[in-house]
């Protein structure tokens, strides 16, 4: 079963072909970094125009790369939300047209579900597993019971973690995209202890019940430190120290929230297999966070799965894979499916979170 | 000369409607569905295309050319049609011809009416802002001005400078008149939405002359971006 996957919900135009044996036949990602860098963030209309300009070439490219033709495909999957709706429309309409032209089943994919199912593509992880989804738009802890079967345990009550990375990096004068550049700056810090003393930062929600996150206070604290530094150009060593302190706070916060989730997960999960904590989403590329999560899972005798970075950030392979998972279960969509700017994975999320906390 | 296709698929979602048609070139017959639809084109368009193909009694492989409105119009709307048309083009390996909303409306009017003593046809399309998308055409459909996004006064000035008497059509006529009531254009009702049948015919004619427009979007306006007002601090260049 070979599925074409199309992703256009943010600032990556991506097309891939994946089959049900988990083989990736083609995986093309075109990042719009340059288009948005002068604005210091993703501009929705610029993103939508760029998707329009490049998508058909990427579709042809994916077929060329794989040596396949449309008649080799068994279905088409395209992100239908959540995300920047102008971009989502471009990819979703492309998917619908291809499906109609070749009488193929169409799957309108929830972008978050694609992230959630990625560890099954990369590592064949069995259900149920615990998922930490951290990206520019989302910060969630979910119990993944199966395809289309999620229980939300925690989410951010304000900024997403990736957003907090990007905004803090911007405050520090680091170029767009903020997250990776902040991580690079943090690596230049030679004395973490000194950095933590010099730039004390809060660890929001640490020690509280439940799994919810909050990051706006952390961003504000970064701003306060930056504003207190002498006027004029910032010293790179200060930026490095503040970046390291920031990453430290982030890890402390995330670990505290995940710890509560692991405690609960171990009480409800009594299968024979060693269960997994999976991290997915763009922020899952952060090395310090991966290290901290790995340490945490070891003390709970859980395995830690982090898909390769190329499959953590937005890509078409995860969309195609979600298409494989859904088509195998007969979960196809009609071609009148609407794009959804908001699309929670767990429709009862608020209730489930409240029950937890 | 490119070979003339037998069946043309035409698609429009660039203005406040959603339209699809299959045009049978040899029989000069059109199977079309046109709906007024300010929103929701992404849901309706592809099923409408399927219905037209079924009505025409053909298969998708029989389509030899695709015509689509490239704008000017609503940005998200025109991309819904364009992305659909281009993907049908890739999937069926057939060319995609762009038709502007302005020329689609102009050709629709001129195929049914003469300018009757007037010199030019002005097409004015809603921008949902202060200005208008507009373009002037001659009685034979030739373009007298470039497509532009400008205030109403610019169109009036152009007509005056030429000494032209004009007929005006398009979905922004009424707002145009309320903004510059002094104009003496003869305003025609209807012709608010591109006709997919006209689009298909324009596309075939241009394509067979080797003069077809590509499927690049015609936005006529840059993306709105607001730069952050807060000045970003800079990092010293030579510091460690």
XYZ file of C-alpha atoms in Angstrom:
597
model
C 0.000 0.000 0.000
C 1.657 3.211 -1.198
C 0.376 6.604 -0.082
C 1.225 10.071 -1.313
C 1.411 12.575 1.560
C 1.185 16.369 1.272
C 1.974 18.845 4.066
C 1.446 22.631 3.782
C 0.133 23.710 7.174
C 2.965 26.003 8.223
C 6.202 27.082 6.536
C 7.351 23.778 5.068
C 6.063 22.587 1.705
C 6.489 18.815 1.812
C 5.544 15.797 -0.295
C 6.392 12.155 0.373
C 5.483 8.630 -0.631
C 5.416 5.966 2.092
C 4.189 2.369 2.082
C 2.703 0.093 4.728
C 6.010 -1.735 5.226
C 7.269 1.618 6.599
C 9.442 2.250 3.578
C 9.862 5.904 2.613
C 10.030 6.004 -1.196
C 10.423 9.773 -1.424
C 10.493 12.569 1.125
C 10.884 16.133 -0.126
C 10.758 19.130 2.192
C 11.123 22.693 1.006
C 11.598 25.094 3.871
C 10.503 28.711 3.474
C 13.057 29.982 6.012
C 14.392 32.678 3.722
C 10.980 34.000 2.769
C 10.087 34.629 6.415
C 13.438 35.433 8.015
C 13.291 39.210 7.446
C 9.974 39.314 9.302
C 11.281 37.254 12.227
C 8.362 34.847 12.029
C 6.035 33.040 9.667
C 3.769 35.397 7.686
C 0.619 33.412 6.733
C 0.022 35.027 3.321
C 3.687 34.694 2.326
C 3.604 31.051 3.432
C 0.462 30.338 1.392
C 1.963 31.959 -1.715
C 5.158 29.962 -1.363
C 3.211 26.685 -1.006
C 1.322 27.596 -4.198
C 4.574 28.327 -6.050
C 6.329 25.070 -5.189
C 3.825 22.319 -4.474
C 3.284 20.961 -7.999
C 7.040 20.725 -8.585
C 7.446 18.813 -5.325
C 4.682 16.370 -6.273
C 6.429 15.681 -9.591
C 9.751 15.486 -7.751
C 8.493 12.894 -5.260
C 7.252 10.693 -8.101
C 10.558 11.088 -9.927
C 12.602 10.307 -6.808
C 10.637 7.146 -6.133
C 10.402 6.010 -9.740
C 6.665 5.582 -9.191
C 3.689 6.851 -11.175
C 0.224 7.878 -10.029
C -1.072 4.425 -10.991
C 1.246 2.855 -8.389
C -0.471 4.779 -5.579
C -3.169 3.344 -3.324
C -4.280 6.598 -1.739
C -3.620 10.287 -1.190
C -3.246 11.957 2.214
C -3.071 15.704 2.782
C -2.960 17.808 5.921
C -6.423 19.296 6.408
C -5.637 21.117 9.674
C -4.841 22.403 12.183
C -2.586 25.188 10.944
C -2.422 28.291 8.777
C -5.594 27.841 6.777
C -4.409 29.520 3.549
C -1.557 27.055 3.304
C -3.637 24.063 4.377
C -6.064 24.815 1.514
C -3.278 24.647 -1.090
C -2.163 21.172 -0.021
C -5.608 19.801 0.699
C -6.967 20.852 -2.704
C -3.947 19.319 -4.436
C -4.591 16.047 -2.617
C -8.298 16.058 -3.450
C -7.622 16.743 -7.151
C -5.112 13.899 -7.452
C -7.466 11.538 -5.622
C -10.360 12.501 -7.928
C -8.282 12.271 -11.116
C -7.110 8.741 -10.321
C -10.131 7.500 -8.335
C -7.999 6.999 -5.225
C -9.138 7.104 -1.596
C -8.454 10.448 0.106
C -7.464 10.958 3.726
C -7.675 14.476 5.220
C -5.017 14.260 7.894
C -4.893 15.963 11.273
C -1.351 17.340 11.371
C -1.105 16.548 15.104
C -2.124 12.934 14.517
C 0.621 12.695 11.900
C 3.176 13.813 14.492
C 1.651 11.386 17.003
C 1.889 8.381 14.652
C 5.424 9.141 13.410
C 7.129 6.840 15.988
C 5.221 3.951 14.428
C 6.780 4.834 11.068
C 10.293 5.348 12.438
C 10.382 2.748 15.243
C 7.286 0.553 14.888
C 6.135 1.553 18.387
C 3.119 -0.396 19.687
C -0.046 1.192 21.116
C -0.587 2.461 23.742
C 2.212 4.963 24.260
C 2.666 8.310 25.888
C 3.335 11.245 23.607
C 4.966 14.576 24.318
C 4.114 16.783 21.361
C 6.196 19.955 21.306
C 6.124 22.304 18.329
C 5.736 25.959 17.407
C 1.978 25.728 17.760
C 1.407 22.943 20.293
C 2.645 21.636 23.623
C 0.695 18.574 24.716
C 0.993 15.335 26.603
C -1.304 12.680 25.167
C -2.076 9.058 25.792
C -2.105 7.460 22.346
C -4.385 4.424 22.493
C -4.702 3.898 18.763
C -5.362 5.626 15.468
C -7.949 8.354 16.070
C -7.973 7.450 19.790
C -6.268 10.000 22.010
C -6.617 11.212 25.560
C -5.273 14.669 26.333
C -3.496 14.790 29.677
C -1.928 18.194 29.473
C -1.523 21.219 27.239
C -0.113 24.712 27.459
C -2.327 27.315 29.072
C -0.575 30.115 27.152
C 2.385 29.974 24.709
C 3.558 26.829 22.943
C 7.085 25.717 23.782
C 8.383 26.295 20.243
C 6.827 29.752 20.295
C 8.570 30.461 23.610
C 11.900 29.349 22.089
C 11.380 31.551 19.032
C 10.246 34.620 20.953
C 13.034 34.323 23.539
C 15.607 33.903 20.787
C 14.252 37.008 19.079
C 14.568 38.985 22.307
C 18.203 37.892 22.496
C 18.907 39.129 18.976
C 19.261 35.617 17.567
C 18.186 35.119 13.946
C 15.041 33.291 12.788
C 14.367 30.391 13.245
C 14.875 31.039 16.930
C 14.772 27.528 18.376
C 17.790 25.984 16.629
C 19.792 29.208 16.922
C 19.102 29.447 20.643
C 20.258 25.862 21.059
C 23.458 26.669 19.183
C 24.060 29.727 21.387
C 23.472 27.672 24.544
C 26.204 25.255 23.472
C 28.703 28.114 23.605
C 28.060 28.591 27.336
C 31.038 27.226 29.257
C 29.770 27.527 32.820
C 26.130 26.566 33.354
C 26.272 27.094 37.147
C 27.429 30.668 36.683
C 24.816 31.224 33.983
C 22.008 30.015 36.253
C 23.174 32.374 39.017
C 23.514 35.325 36.711
C 20.244 34.749 34.857
C 17.806 33.097 37.257
C 14.654 32.007 35.408
C 11.382 30.502 36.635
C 10.449 26.868 36.006
C 6.713 27.361 35.428
C 4.270 24.746 36.790
C 7.061 22.711 38.405
C 5.729 20.720 41.343
C 2.064 21.318 40.443
C -0.395 18.508 39.879
C -1.430 17.516 36.383
C 0.420 17.865 33.100
C -0.391 21.372 31.920
C 2.328 23.737 30.765
C 2.853 27.484 30.877
C 5.611 29.352 29.096
C 4.657 33.010 28.904
C 6.272 33.776 32.280
C 9.537 32.280 31.108
C 9.541 34.490 28.028
C 8.803 37.566 30.164
C 11.685 36.695 32.485
C 14.013 36.473 29.471
C 12.837 39.929 28.391
C 13.531 41.329 31.874
C 17.096 39.977 31.769
C 17.684 41.321 28.266
C 16.315 44.757 29.194
C 18.649 44.856 32.212
C 21.747 44.309 30.063
C 23.696 47.419 29.009
C 22.337 49.298 25.994
C 23.959 48.705 22.614
C 25.007 45.417 21.119
C 24.637 42.319 23.297
C 27.734 40.290 24.113
C 27.642 36.803 22.659
C 28.786 35.318 25.958
C 25.760 36.889 27.690
C 23.440 35.524 25.023
C 25.079 32.102 25.362
C 24.677 32.117 29.153
C 21.054 33.252 28.989
C 20.313 30.644 26.305
C 21.807 27.903 28.470
C 19.803 29.063 31.487
C 16.694 29.148 29.319
C 17.177 25.604 28.050
C 17.781 24.475 31.615
C 14.469 25.972 32.766
C 12.640 24.457 29.820
C 14.002 20.992 30.577
C 13.146 21.291 34.289
C 9.596 22.319 33.469
C 9.021 19.678 30.818
C 10.505 16.923 32.961
C 8.328 17.917 35.903
C 5.192 17.692 33.764
C 6.237 14.439 32.066
C 7.038 12.889 35.418
C 3.414 13.278 36.483
C 2.331 11.721 33.207
C 4.688 8.746 33.579
C 3.445 8.154 37.130
C -0.115 7.918 35.878
C 0.814 5.907 32.790
C 2.594 3.222 34.836
C -0.479 2.803 37.031
C -2.816 2.191 34.092
C -0.469 0.312 31.784
C 0.156 -3.281 32.746
C 1.024 -4.831 29.411
C 3.981 -7.176 29.087
C 5.934 -4.855 26.814
C 8.126 -2.026 27.955
C 5.964 0.998 27.158
C 7.311 4.040 25.409
C 7.448 7.762 25.915
C 7.638 9.381 22.522
C 8.641 12.947 21.785
C 7.502 14.506 18.499
C 7.157 17.931 16.903
C 9.771 20.496 15.884
C 11.083 21.118 19.430
C 11.834 17.389 19.706
C 14.959 18.262 17.717
C 16.422 19.932 20.837
C 19.324 17.844 22.117
C 19.158 18.912 25.777
C 15.471 18.098 25.935
C 16.029 14.691 24.358
C 18.765 13.933 26.913
C 16.625 14.978 29.869
C 13.655 12.914 28.661
C 15.828 9.858 28.100
C 17.119 10.062 31.692
C 13.595 10.408 32.990
C 12.251 7.349 31.147
C 15.131 5.173 32.376
C 14.084 5.677 35.984
C 10.575 4.480 35.046
C 11.752 1.499 33.012
C 10.116 2.935 29.943
C 11.739 3.210 26.570
C 12.315 6.620 25.071
C 11.616 7.117 21.389
C 12.579 10.215 19.484
C 12.070 9.877 15.736
C 14.928 11.167 13.561
C 14.986 14.951 13.450
C 13.943 14.958 9.774
C 10.707 13.221 10.790
C 10.159 15.393 13.894
C 9.940 18.706 12.100
C 7.094 19.100 9.597
C 7.392 16.676 6.685
C 5.317 14.802 4.143
C 6.322 11.302 5.233
C 4.418 11.629 8.488
C 1.315 12.713 6.564
C 1.657 9.787 4.146
C 2.175 7.421 7.102
C -0.934 8.728 8.882
C -2.675 8.029 5.563
C -1.386 4.431 5.624
C -2.614 3.960 9.204
C -6.043 5.360 8.400
C -6.537 3.597 5.059
C -5.652 0.238 6.675
C -8.603 0.833 9.001
C -10.888 2.030 6.215
C -10.921 5.560 7.642
C -11.139 7.531 4.409
C -12.683 10.960 3.818
C -15.023 12.242 1.152
C -13.774 14.994 -1.139
C -16.046 17.587 0.468
C -14.040 17.516 3.710
C -13.368 21.029 5.054
C -10.026 22.376 6.220
C -9.957 22.975 9.952
C -7.791 25.744 11.447
C -8.394 24.188 14.880
C -8.672 20.450 15.287
C -8.010 18.946 18.709
C -6.911 15.286 18.822
C -9.047 14.635 21.868
C -12.548 16.120 21.591
C -12.963 15.659 25.358
C -9.565 17.154 26.089
C -10.688 19.714 28.652
C -12.580 17.115 30.648
C -9.712 14.649 30.575
C -7.160 17.265 31.635
C -9.358 18.424 34.482
C -9.839 14.857 35.692
C -6.081 14.470 35.805
C -5.259 17.643 37.723
C 0.485 24.667 -33.353
C -0.568 22.761 -30.249
C -3.199 20.127 -30.852
C -6.699 21.266 -29.946
C -8.035 19.294 -26.978
C -11.395 17.540 -27.114
C -12.498 18.216 -23.551
C -11.609 21.192 -21.370
C -12.087 21.358 -17.612
C -12.671 24.906 -16.315
C -12.536 25.952 -12.666
C -13.188 29.250 -10.887
C -13.123 30.087 -7.180
C -11.359 33.443 -7.354
C -14.348 35.677 -6.579
C -17.539 35.089 -4.594
C -18.506 31.901 -6.388
C -17.560 28.339 -7.100
C -17.822 27.072 -10.674
C -16.757 24.091 -12.706
C -17.432 23.026 -16.272
C -16.501 20.419 -18.811
C -16.499 21.880 -22.322
C -16.823 19.480 -25.249
C -14.890 21.334 -27.966
C -16.172 19.354 -30.963
C -19.818 19.376 -29.947
C -19.524 22.962 -28.605
C -21.425 21.795 -25.556
C -20.800 22.637 -21.909
C -21.683 20.784 -18.718
C -21.357 23.303 -15.909
C -22.251 23.991 -12.297
C -22.031 27.565 -11.014
C -22.843 28.623 -7.484
C -22.714 31.896 -5.599
C -20.444 31.069 -2.690
C -18.455 33.594 -0.698
C -16.961 30.777 1.418
C -16.800 26.996 1.320
C -15.271 26.522 -2.135
C -12.667 24.110 -0.720
C -15.493 21.745 0.258
C -17.617 22.065 -2.889
C -15.181 22.409 -5.769
C -13.842 18.879 -6.334
C -17.258 17.134 -5.996
C -18.605 19.726 -8.487
C -15.807 18.855 -10.913
C -16.660 15.156 -10.523
C -20.321 15.923 -11.227
C -19.441 17.831 -14.411
C -17.215 15.006 -15.633
C -20.031 12.523 -14.953
C -22.645 14.715 -16.653
C -20.428 14.964 -19.710
C -20.192 11.177 -19.712
C -16.416 11.223 -19.936
C -13.545 9.982 -17.782
C -10.888 12.239 -16.241
C -8.332 10.832 -18.738
C -10.372 12.376 -21.562
C -9.613 15.902 -20.347
C -6.992 17.520 -22.542
C -6.749 21.028 -21.125
C -7.528 22.796 -17.877
C -8.605 26.433 -17.611
C -8.520 28.264 -14.294
C -8.941 31.807 -13.046
C -5.611 33.090 -11.737
C -7.020 36.273 -10.154
C -7.240 39.062 -9.343
C -9.646 38.185 -6.552
C -9.637 36.781 -3.039
C -6.167 35.405 -2.291
C -7.234 32.212 -0.529
C -10.090 31.685 -2.980
C -7.951 31.962 -6.078
C -5.432 29.537 -4.597
C -8.190 26.973 -3.971
C -8.950 26.889 -7.695
C -5.339 27.197 -8.793
C -4.027 24.421 -6.583
C -6.871 22.166 -7.700
C -6.311 22.991 -11.384
C -2.554 22.590 -11.254
C -2.859 19.274 -9.441
C -5.363 17.991 -11.996
C -2.796 19.144 -14.562
C 0.011 17.169 -12.908
C -2.195 14.141 -12.237
C -3.559 13.991 -15.812
C -0.382 15.299 -17.455
C -2.217 18.038 -19.357
C -1.505 21.771 -19.685
C -3.129 24.319 -17.366
C -4.120 27.660 -18.891
C -4.672 30.713 -16.720
C -7.493 33.146 -17.458
C -7.775 36.359 -15.462
C -11.066 37.121 -13.732
C -11.065 40.468 -15.553
C -10.764 38.924 -19.013
C -13.263 36.171 -18.164
C -15.890 38.802 -17.292
C -14.980 40.954 -20.300
C -15.223 38.058 -22.768
C -18.488 36.934 -21.207
C -20.022 40.406 -21.730
C -18.566 40.927 -25.192
C -19.734 37.515 -26.405
C -23.332 38.585 -25.737
C -23.286 42.355 -26.178
C -21.677 44.966 -28.354
C -20.358 48.189 -26.835
C -22.993 50.145 -28.848
C -21.180 53.357 -29.487
C -18.957 53.094 -26.436
C -15.185 52.844 -26.804
C -14.183 50.593 -23.966
C -15.381 48.059 -21.443
C -14.212 48.629 -17.874
C -14.237 45.625 -15.595
C -14.140 46.473 -11.881
C -13.704 43.746 -9.277
C -14.049 43.953 -5.519
C -10.814 44.041 -3.491
C -12.687 44.237 -0.146
C -10.540 47.289 0.519
C -10.520 50.893 -0.567
C -9.249 50.248 -4.079
C -10.519 48.203 -7.058
C -9.089 45.629 -9.401
C -9.801 47.044 -12.844
C -8.889 46.759 -16.485
C -10.167 48.261 -19.739
C -10.921 46.190 -22.844
C -11.725 47.092 -26.459
C -14.828 45.829 -28.255
C -12.802 42.909 -29.661
C -11.662 41.863 -26.201
C -8.188 43.377 -26.583
C -6.579 44.746 -23.422
C -6.440 48.549 -23.418
C -4.811 48.822 -19.965
C -2.882 46.512 -17.689
C -4.802 44.850 -14.870
C -4.329 47.047 -11.800
C -5.323 47.526 -8.166
C -6.092 51.244 -7.905
C -8.534 53.786 -6.521
C -11.657 54.456 -8.592
C -10.329 57.886 -9.572
C -7.541 56.298 -11.640
C -10.020 54.521 -13.926
C -12.046 57.706 -14.347
C -8.879 59.667 -15.147
C -7.816 57.091 -17.719
C -11.175 57.247 -19.510
C -11.064 61.077 -19.489
C -7.494 61.179 -20.793
C -8.542 58.987 -23.720
C -11.844 60.767 -24.200
C -13.512 57.347 -24.079
C -17.129 56.555 -23.370
C -17.168 53.371 -21.311
C -19.424 50.521 -20.277
C -18.707 49.198 -16.783
C -19.287 45.670 -15.454
C -18.113 43.650 -12.466
C -19.017 42.938 -8.852
C -17.623 46.266 -7.608
C -19.702 48.529 -9.895
C -21.996 49.813 -7.169
C -19.232 50.671 -4.725
C -17.321 52.272 -7.587
C -20.271 54.519 -8.384
C -20.824 55.429 -4.754
C -17.158 56.479 -4.468
C -16.911 58.474 -7.713
C -20.522 59.401 -8.556
C -19.318 61.910 -11.175
C -18.338 59.181 -13.648
C -20.405 58.800 -16.824
C -19.843 55.075 -17.402
C -22.844 53.035 -18.439
C -23.231 50.459 -15.703
C -24.413 46.957 -16.656
C -25.871 44.557 -14.137
C -24.957 40.844 -13.872
C -21.511 39.662 -15.020
C -20.422 39.313 -11.395
C -18.820 35.879 -11.679
C -16.526 34.354 -14.317
C -18.411 31.885 -16.506
C -16.516 28.584 -16.723
C -17.877 28.084 -20.241
C -16.400 31.396 -21.390
C -13.150 30.587 -19.590
C -12.910 27.253 -21.386
C -13.471 28.913 -24.772
C -10.960 31.690 -24.090
C -8.435 29.076 -22.946
C -8.907 26.923 -26.061
C -8.623 29.922 -28.356
C -5.459 31.221 -26.672
C -3.974 27.751 -26.367
C -4.489 26.858 -30.008
C -2.811 30.138 -31.002
C 0.115 29.255 -28.736
C -0.641 32.384 -26.710
C -1.963 30.865 -23.509
C -1.157 32.405 -20.143
C 0.504 30.140 -17.578
C -1.068 29.318 -14.247
C 0.897 31.849 -12.204
C -1.364 33.596 -9.681
C -2.222 37.231 -10.426
C -2.464 38.791 -6.972
C -1.800 42.441 -7.967
C -0.912 43.101 -4.353
C 1.893 42.074 -2.031
C 1.190 40.085 1.112
C 0.278 42.245 4.081
C 3.001 42.091 6.632
C 3.401 44.066 9.787
C 6.928 44.374 11.049
C 7.321 44.084 14.807
C 7.387 47.565 16.338
C 9.698 46.474 19.101
C 13.259 46.821 17.907
C 15.232 43.612 18.053
C 18.552 43.873 19.871
C 21.687 42.909 18.005
C 24.550 40.723 19.074
C 28.068 42.170 18.958
C 29.821 40.898 15.859
C 33.280 40.095 17.192
C 32.463 39.017 20.712
C 33.162 35.481 21.701
